[in-house]
Amino acid sequence: MRVVPIITAALVLVVLYLFVMERDTLLSWVGVETAQTDERAGAPSGAAAAATVDGPEDERPQLFGVVVERFEERDLESAIVLRGRTEASRSVEVRAQTSGLVLSTPRARGSLVEAGDVLCELDPGTRAAALSEAEARLAGAQATLTEAEINRETATRLAEGGFRAQNSTASADAAVEGARAALEAAQASVEVAQAELDRLTITAPFAGVLEVDSAETGSLMQSGGLCATIYQLDPILLVGFAAETQINRLEPGAMAGAELSNGQRVQGRVTFLARAADTATRTFRVEVTVPNPDLALRDGMSATLLVGASATRGHLVPGSALTIDDEGVLGLRLVDETNHTFFQPVTVLRDAPQGFWVTGLPEVADVIVVGQEYVTDGIEVQVTRRGDGAADTRSGE
């Protein structure tokens, strides 16, 4: 059983020997003539000789072919597209400044309130009595001051007539000053008691929508407890976030439009541009104020904003043409008049359906749109031009 593999291996070795060592003999057996070359004389034969006879034009190395498209600088549409959301122009959590039981009937969430409407009313407890006591002390202090002023007047007249010592006038003056200080303290106590009573009635600071139910009747509200949450939705804000390259093109007062997630379209004006970038996204907050009298716009809806901006110029290039150099700089690879390549850094202004608007290119730029990833700076290429439905090929001479 082991003889067959040995015979097979021997046949394979014989065939390999004939193909490698006796190839010319093997080819002559089948009638194929081989080209002879005099290696000692160094004379080429066959196709090599024909290549030698040809002129120097065929000795030039073949150039790498690229596709180039010419782009001219033009005005960029004077608008910037931002992604954002709707946001209430004002919102506040109305909280208690004192403690007490809630006596008022709670307002339902979603109800409209006007500025000054009562949201929560707390039980006064003994606060009214404290106010009465403070007012009584104020009246007593007023009477004491009046008496002290009369005594000072009497002491002054007697001292001037020589019927009383001069130091008695000083004592009368001191009594008046003490009575006046007691009067001011009593007035302060009345104001404190009155302020404590005023804090029992919690009102809406501005007109808006009650987003959370106000506090329930009978509940104990502590100082700092939440009474209600109010959102002002008329006007409403459209909040977008502009990139570093966009923010300098925006100005307060510029017109802006937006399409909301429900398909509704609105218009307004830019009312705020942030001076500090968000530390996480490196974008700047942009606020557009939009009228919302019927409260149809809700807080937190997604929106696409189109904001009017100052005009600028740039090149609209396909996104596939953008590349990165060895240092990680974004740019495009161009060809000059002699069809030599070079890298040009660019700055992206914004995206578009046809590609990207960029700045940093010459007014007229021959951009490599196919093959830019396979060439380096300073090499000569064979250019095939794209544009106007015709291709113009240049050899690179």
Coordinates of C-alpha atoms in Angstrom, one line a residue:
M1 CA 0.0 0.0 0.0
R2 CA 3.0 2.3 0.5
V3 CA 4.4 1.8 -3.0
V4 CA 1.9 4.1 -4.8
P5 CA 2.8 7.3 -2.8
I6 CA 6.5 6.7 -3.5
I7 CA 6.0 6.3 -7.2
T8 CA 3.8 9.4 -7.3
A9 CA 6.5 11.4 -5.5
A10 CA 9.1 10.2 -7.9
L11 CA 7.0 11.2 -10.9
V12 CA 6.5 14.7 -9.5
L13 CA 10.3 15.1 -9.0
V14 CA 11.0 14.0 -12.6
V15 CA 8.4 16.5 -14.0
L16 CA 9.8 19.4 -11.9
Y17 CA 13.4 18.5 -13.0
L18 CA 12.4 18.6 -16.7
F19 CA 10.5 22.0 -16.3
V20 CA 13.3 23.6 -14.4
M21 CA 16.6 22.1 -15.5
E22 CA 15.7 20.8 -19.0
R23 CA 13.1 23.3 -20.1
D24 CA 14.7 24.1 -23.5
T25 CA 15.0 20.4 -24.3
L26 CA 11.4 19.8 -23.3
L27 CA 10.1 22.7 -25.4
S28 CA 12.1 21.5 -28.4
W29 CA 10.4 18.1 -28.1
V30 CA 7.0 19.7 -28.5
G31 CA 8.3 22.0 -31.4
V32 CA 8.5 25.4 -29.7
E33 CA 11.5 27.6 -30.5
T34 CA 13.0 29.8 -27.8
A35 CA 14.5 33.2 -28.2
Q36 CA 18.2 33.2 -27.8
T37 CA 20.0 36.0 -26.1
D38 CA 23.7 36.6 -26.0
E39 CA 24.1 37.6 -22.4
R40 CA 27.9 37.9 -22.7
A41 CA 27.6 40.5 -25.4
G42 CA 24.8 42.3 -23.6
A43 CA 22.8 42.5 -26.9
P44 CA 19.0 42.4 -26.3
S45 CA 16.7 40.5 -28.6
G46 CA 13.0 40.3 -29.4
A47 CA 10.8 42.9 -27.6
A48 CA 13.8 44.2 -25.7
A49 CA 15.6 45.1 -28.9
A50 CA 12.5 46.7 -30.3
A51 CA 12.2 48.9 -27.1
T52 CA 15.8 49.9 -27.6
V53 CA 15.2 51.0 -31.2
D54 CA 12.2 53.2 -30.2
G55 CA 12.9 56.8 -29.4
P56 CA 13.3 58.5 -26.0
E57 CA 9.6 59.3 -25.9
D58 CA 8.8 55.7 -24.9
E59 CA 11.5 55.6 -22.2
R60 CA 9.6 58.2 -20.0
P61 CA 7.9 56.7 -16.9
Q62 CA 4.1 56.5 -17.1
L63 CA 2.4 59.3 -15.0
F64 CA -0.3 58.6 -12.4
G65 CA -3.7 59.6 -13.7
V66 CA -6.1 61.8 -11.6
V67 CA -9.4 63.5 -12.3
V68 CA -9.4 67.3 -11.7
E69 CA -12.4 69.6 -11.5
R70 CA -12.2 73.4 -11.6
F71 CA -14.1 75.3 -8.9
E72 CA -14.5 79.1 -8.8
E73 CA -15.1 81.2 -5.7
R74 CA -18.7 82.6 -5.4
D75 CA -21.1 84.1 -2.9
L76 CA -22.3 81.8 -0.2
E77 CA -26.0 81.8 0.5
S78 CA -26.5 84.4 3.3
A79 CA -28.1 82.0 5.7
I80 CA -27.0 79.5 8.3
V81 CA -28.8 76.3 9.2
L82 CA -28.8 75.4 12.9
R83 CA -30.3 72.6 14.8
G84 CA -32.1 73.4 18.0
R85 CA -35.3 73.3 20.0
T86 CA -38.1 75.5 21.4
E87 CA -37.7 76.9 24.9
A88 CA -39.9 78.9 27.3
S89 CA -38.8 82.5 27.4
R90 CA -39.2 82.5 31.2
S91 CA -39.8 79.8 33.7
V92 CA -39.8 79.9 37.5
E93 CA -40.5 77.6 40.4
V94 CA -42.6 79.7 42.8
R95 CA -41.6 78.7 46.4
A96 CA -42.7 79.8 49.9
Q97 CA -40.7 82.2 52.0
T98 CA -42.4 81.1 55.2
S99 CA -44.1 78.0 56.7
G100 CA -47.7 77.2 57.3
L101 CA -50.7 75.2 56.3
V102 CA -52.1 75.7 52.8
L103 CA -55.6 77.1 52.8
S104 CA -56.2 77.9 49.1
T105 CA -57.7 75.5 46.6
P106 CA -55.0 74.2 44.2
R107 CA -54.9 75.3 40.6
A108 CA -54.8 72.6 38.0
R109 CA -51.8 72.1 35.8
G110 CA -52.1 73.6 32.3
S111 CA -54.2 76.5 33.5
L112 CA -53.3 80.1 32.5
V113 CA -52.4 82.6 35.2
E114 CA -51.8 86.4 35.1
A115 CA -49.3 88.3 37.0
G116 CA -50.5 88.8 40.6
D117 CA -52.9 85.8 40.6
V118 CA -52.9 83.9 43.9
L119 CA -51.2 80.5 43.6
C120 CA -51.0 79.5 47.3
E121 CA -52.4 81.0 50.5
L122 CA -51.0 79.9 53.9
D123 CA -52.7 79.9 57.4
P124 CA -51.6 83.1 59.2
G125 CA -51.6 81.5 62.7
T126 CA -50.4 83.9 65.3
R127 CA -48.9 86.3 62.8
A128 CA -51.8 88.7 63.0
A129 CA -51.4 88.9 66.8
A130 CA -47.6 89.5 66.4
L131 CA -48.4 92.4 64.1
S132 CA -50.9 93.9 66.6
E133 CA -48.3 93.6 69.3
A134 CA -45.7 95.3 67.2
E135 CA -48.1 98.1 66.3
A136 CA -48.9 98.6 70.1
R137 CA -45.2 98.9 70.8
L138 CA -44.9 101.4 68.0
A139 CA -47.7 103.5 69.5
G140 CA -46.0 103.4 73.0
A141 CA -42.7 104.4 71.5
Q142 CA -44.3 107.3 69.7
A143 CA -45.9 108.5 73.0
T144 CA -42.6 108.1 74.8
L145 CA -40.8 110.2 72.2
T146 CA -43.5 112.9 72.4
E147 CA -43.1 113.1 76.2
A148 CA -39.3 113.2 76.0
E149 CA -39.5 116.1 73.5
I150 CA -41.8 118.0 75.8
N151 CA -39.5 117.5 78.8
R152 CA -36.5 118.7 76.8
E153 CA -38.4 121.8 75.7
T154 CA -39.3 122.5 79.4
A155 CA -35.8 121.9 80.6
T156 CA -34.3 124.1 78.0
R157 CA -36.5 127.1 79.0
L158 CA -35.9 126.6 82.7
A159 CA -32.1 126.5 82.1
E160 CA -32.2 129.6 80.0
G161 CA -34.1 131.4 82.9
G162 CA -31.6 130.2 85.4
F163 CA -34.1 128.0 87.2
R164 CA -32.4 124.7 86.4
A165 CA -28.8 123.5 86.0
Q166 CA -27.4 123.4 82.4
N167 CA -26.7 119.7 82.7
S168 CA -30.4 119.0 83.0
T169 CA -30.7 120.0 79.3
A170 CA -28.2 117.3 78.3
S171 CA -30.2 114.7 80.2
A172 CA -33.4 115.8 78.3
D173 CA -31.6 115.5 75.0
A174 CA -30.4 112.0 75.8
A175 CA -33.9 111.0 76.8
V176 CA -35.2 112.2 73.4
E177 CA -32.6 110.3 71.5
G178 CA -33.4 107.1 73.5
A179 CA -37.1 107.5 72.7
R180 CA -36.4 108.1 69.0
A181 CA -34.3 104.9 68.9
A182 CA -37.1 102.9 70.6
L183 CA -39.5 104.3 68.0
E184 CA -37.4 103.1 65.1
A185 CA -37.0 99.7 66.6
A186 CA -40.8 99.5 67.0
Q187 CA -41.3 100.6 63.4
A188 CA -38.9 97.8 62.3
S189 CA -40.9 95.2 64.3
V190 CA -44.1 96.3 62.6
E191 CA -42.5 96.0 59.1
V192 CA -41.2 92.5 60.0
A193 CA -44.6 91.4 61.2
Q194 CA -46.3 92.9 58.1
A195 CA -43.8 91.2 55.7
E196 CA -44.4 87.9 57.4
L197 CA -48.2 88.3 56.8
D198 CA -47.6 89.3 53.2
R199 CA -45.5 86.1 52.6
L200 CA -48.6 84.0 53.4
T201 CA -50.1 84.9 50.0
I202 CA -48.0 83.6 47.1
T203 CA -48.7 85.1 43.7
A204 CA -47.6 84.6 40.1
P205 CA -44.6 86.8 39.2
F206 CA -45.7 87.0 35.5
A207 CA -48.3 85.7 33.2
G208 CA -47.9 82.2 31.9
V209 CA -48.9 78.5 32.0
L210 CA -49.1 76.5 35.2
E211 CA -47.0 73.4 34.4
V212 CA -47.3 71.7 37.8
D213 CA -50.3 71.6 40.2
S214 CA -50.1 74.2 42.9
A215 CA -49.8 72.9 46.5
E216 CA -52.7 70.9 47.9
T217 CA -55.1 72.3 50.5
G218 CA -54.2 71.3 54.0
S219 CA -50.6 70.4 53.2
L220 CA -47.9 71.8 55.4
M221 CA -45.5 74.0 53.4
Q222 CA -42.1 74.7 54.8
S223 CA -40.0 77.7 53.9
G224 CA -38.6 77.0 50.5
G225 CA -41.3 74.5 49.6
L226 CA -42.6 74.4 46.0
C227 CA -46.0 76.1 45.4
A228 CA -46.1 76.0 41.6
T229 CA -44.1 76.1 38.4
I230 CA -44.9 78.6 35.7
Y231 CA -43.7 78.8 32.1
Q232 CA -44.0 81.9 29.9
L233 CA -44.6 80.7 26.3
D234 CA -45.6 84.0 24.7
P235 CA -43.2 84.9 23.3
I236 CA -41.3 81.6 23.0
L237 CA -37.6 81.1 22.2
L238 CA -36.0 79.0 19.4
V239 CA -32.6 78.0 20.7
G240 CA -29.9 76.9 18.3
F241 CA -26.2 76.3 18.6
A242 CA -23.7 77.8 16.1
A243 CA -20.2 76.6 15.4
E244 CA -17.1 78.7 15.9
T245 CA -17.0 79.4 12.1
Q246 CA -20.6 80.5 12.1
I247 CA -21.1 82.7 15.1
N248 CA -19.2 85.8 13.7
R249 CA -21.6 85.9 10.7
L250 CA -24.7 86.3 13.0
E251 CA -26.0 89.6 14.4
P252 CA -28.7 90.5 16.9
G253 CA -31.9 91.5 15.2
A254 CA -31.3 89.3 12.1
M255 CA -34.4 87.6 10.7
A256 CA -34.8 83.8 11.3
G257 CA -37.2 81.1 10.3
A258 CA -37.7 77.6 11.7
E259 CA -39.4 74.4 10.8
L260 CA -40.6 72.5 13.8
S261 CA -40.8 68.7 14.2
N262 CA -44.5 68.8 13.6
G263 CA -44.0 70.6 10.2
Q264 CA -45.1 74.0 11.5
R265 CA -43.1 77.0 10.3
V266 CA -42.5 80.2 12.3
Q267 CA -40.5 83.4 12.0
G268 CA -38.7 85.6 14.5
R269 CA -35.6 87.7 15.2
V270 CA -32.3 86.9 16.8
T271 CA -32.3 88.4 20.3
F272 CA -29.3 86.8 21.9
L273 CA -25.8 85.5 20.8
A274 CA -23.6 83.9 23.4
R275 CA -20.2 85.3 24.1
A276 CA -18.9 82.1 25.7
A277 CA -18.9 78.7 24.1
D278 CA -20.3 75.6 25.7
T279 CA -17.4 73.7 27.3
A280 CA -18.6 70.3 26.1
T281 CA -19.7 71.1 22.5
R282 CA -17.6 74.2 21.7
T283 CA -20.8 75.8 20.2
F284 CA -22.4 79.1 20.9
R285 CA -26.0 79.6 22.0
V286 CA -28.3 81.5 19.7
E287 CA -31.8 82.6 20.7
V288 CA -34.6 83.6 18.3
T289 CA -37.7 85.2 19.8
V290 CA -41.0 84.1 18.2
P291 CA -44.5 85.4 19.0
N292 CA -46.8 82.6 20.3
P293 CA -50.1 84.3 21.2
D294 CA -52.2 81.1 20.9
L295 CA -49.6 79.0 22.8
A296 CA -49.5 76.5 19.8
L297 CA -45.7 76.2 20.3
R298 CA -44.7 74.0 23.2
D299 CA -41.4 73.9 25.2
G300 CA -38.9 71.3 24.0
M301 CA -39.9 70.8 20.4
S302 CA -37.1 70.0 17.9
A303 CA -36.5 72.7 15.3
T304 CA -34.4 73.4 12.3
L305 CA -33.4 77.1 12.2
L306 CA -32.5 79.1 9.1
V307 CA -30.8 82.3 10.4
G308 CA -30.0 85.3 8.1
A309 CA -26.2 85.9 8.1
S310 CA -23.7 88.3 6.6
A311 CA -22.7 87.3 3.1
T312 CA -19.4 85.6 2.5
R313 CA -17.5 83.9 -0.4
G314 CA -16.3 80.4 -0.7
H315 CA -16.0 77.2 -2.9
L316 CA -18.6 74.5 -3.0
V317 CA -16.6 71.2 -3.3
P318 CA -17.7 67.6 -3.1
G319 CA -17.2 66.0 0.3
S320 CA -15.3 63.1 -1.3
A321 CA -12.5 65.5 -2.4
L322 CA -11.6 66.5 1.2
T323 CA -8.5 64.8 2.6
I324 CA -6.1 65.1 5.5
D325 CA -2.4 65.6 5.4
D326 CA 0.2 63.9 7.5
E327 CA -0.3 66.4 10.3
G328 CA -4.0 65.9 10.5
V329 CA -4.9 69.2 8.7
L330 CA -8.1 69.2 6.7
G331 CA -7.7 70.4 3.1
L332 CA -7.8 69.6 -0.6
R333 CA -5.2 68.4 -3.1
L334 CA -4.8 70.7 -6.1
V335 CA -2.7 70.8 -9.3
D336 CA -0.9 73.9 -10.6
E337 CA -0.2 75.1 -14.2
T338 CA 2.4 72.4 -14.7
N339 CA 0.2 69.6 -13.4
H340 CA 2.2 69.2 -10.2
T341 CA 0.2 68.4 -7.0
F342 CA 0.1 70.5 -3.8
F343 CA -1.9 70.4 -0.6
Q344 CA -4.1 73.4 0.4
P345 CA -5.7 73.6 3.9
V346 CA -9.3 74.8 4.0
T347 CA -11.9 75.7 6.6
V348 CA -15.4 74.3 6.3
L349 CA -18.1 77.0 6.5
R350 CA -21.2 74.7 6.3
D351 CA -22.5 71.6 4.6
A352 CA -24.8 71.6 1.6
P353 CA -26.6 68.9 -0.4
Q354 CA -23.9 69.0 -3.1
G355 CA -20.9 68.9 -0.6
F356 CA -19.3 71.5 1.6
W357 CA -18.7 75.2 1.4
V358 CA -15.0 75.9 2.2
T359 CA -12.7 78.9 2.4
G360 CA -8.9 79.0 1.9
L361 CA -8.6 78.2 -1.8
P362 CA -7.5 80.5 -4.6
E363 CA -10.2 82.3 -6.5
V364 CA -10.0 79.6 -9.2
A365 CA -8.9 76.2 -8.0
D366 CA -8.1 73.0 -9.9
V367 CA -9.1 70.4 -7.3
I368 CA -8.3 66.7 -7.6
V369 CA -11.6 64.9 -7.1
V370 CA -10.5 61.4 -8.0
G371 CA -7.1 60.0 -6.9
Q372 CA -6.2 62.6 -4.3
E373 CA -5.5 59.9 -1.7
Y374 CA -2.8 58.2 -3.9
V375 CA -0.5 61.2 -4.6
T376 CA 1.8 63.4 -2.6
D377 CA 2.9 67.0 -2.9
G378 CA 5.2 68.0 -5.8
I379 CA 4.7 65.1 -8.1
E380 CA 3.6 65.4 -11.7
V381 CA 0.4 63.7 -12.7
Q382 CA -1.6 63.0 -15.8
V383 CA -4.8 65.2 -15.6
T384 CA -8.2 64.3 -16.8
R385 CA -10.5 67.3 -16.4
R386 CA -14.1 67.0 -15.5
G387 CA -16.8 69.5 -16.3
D388 CA -19.4 70.6 -18.8
G389 CA -19.9 67.0 -19.9
A390 CA -16.5 66.8 -21.6
A391 CA -13.2 65.3 -20.5
D392 CA -9.9 67.1 -21.4
T393 CA -6.9 64.9 -20.9
R394 CA -3.4 66.5 -20.6
S395 CA -0.2 64.4 -20.5
G396 CA 1.6 66.6 -18.1
E397 CA 4.1 68.2 -20.4

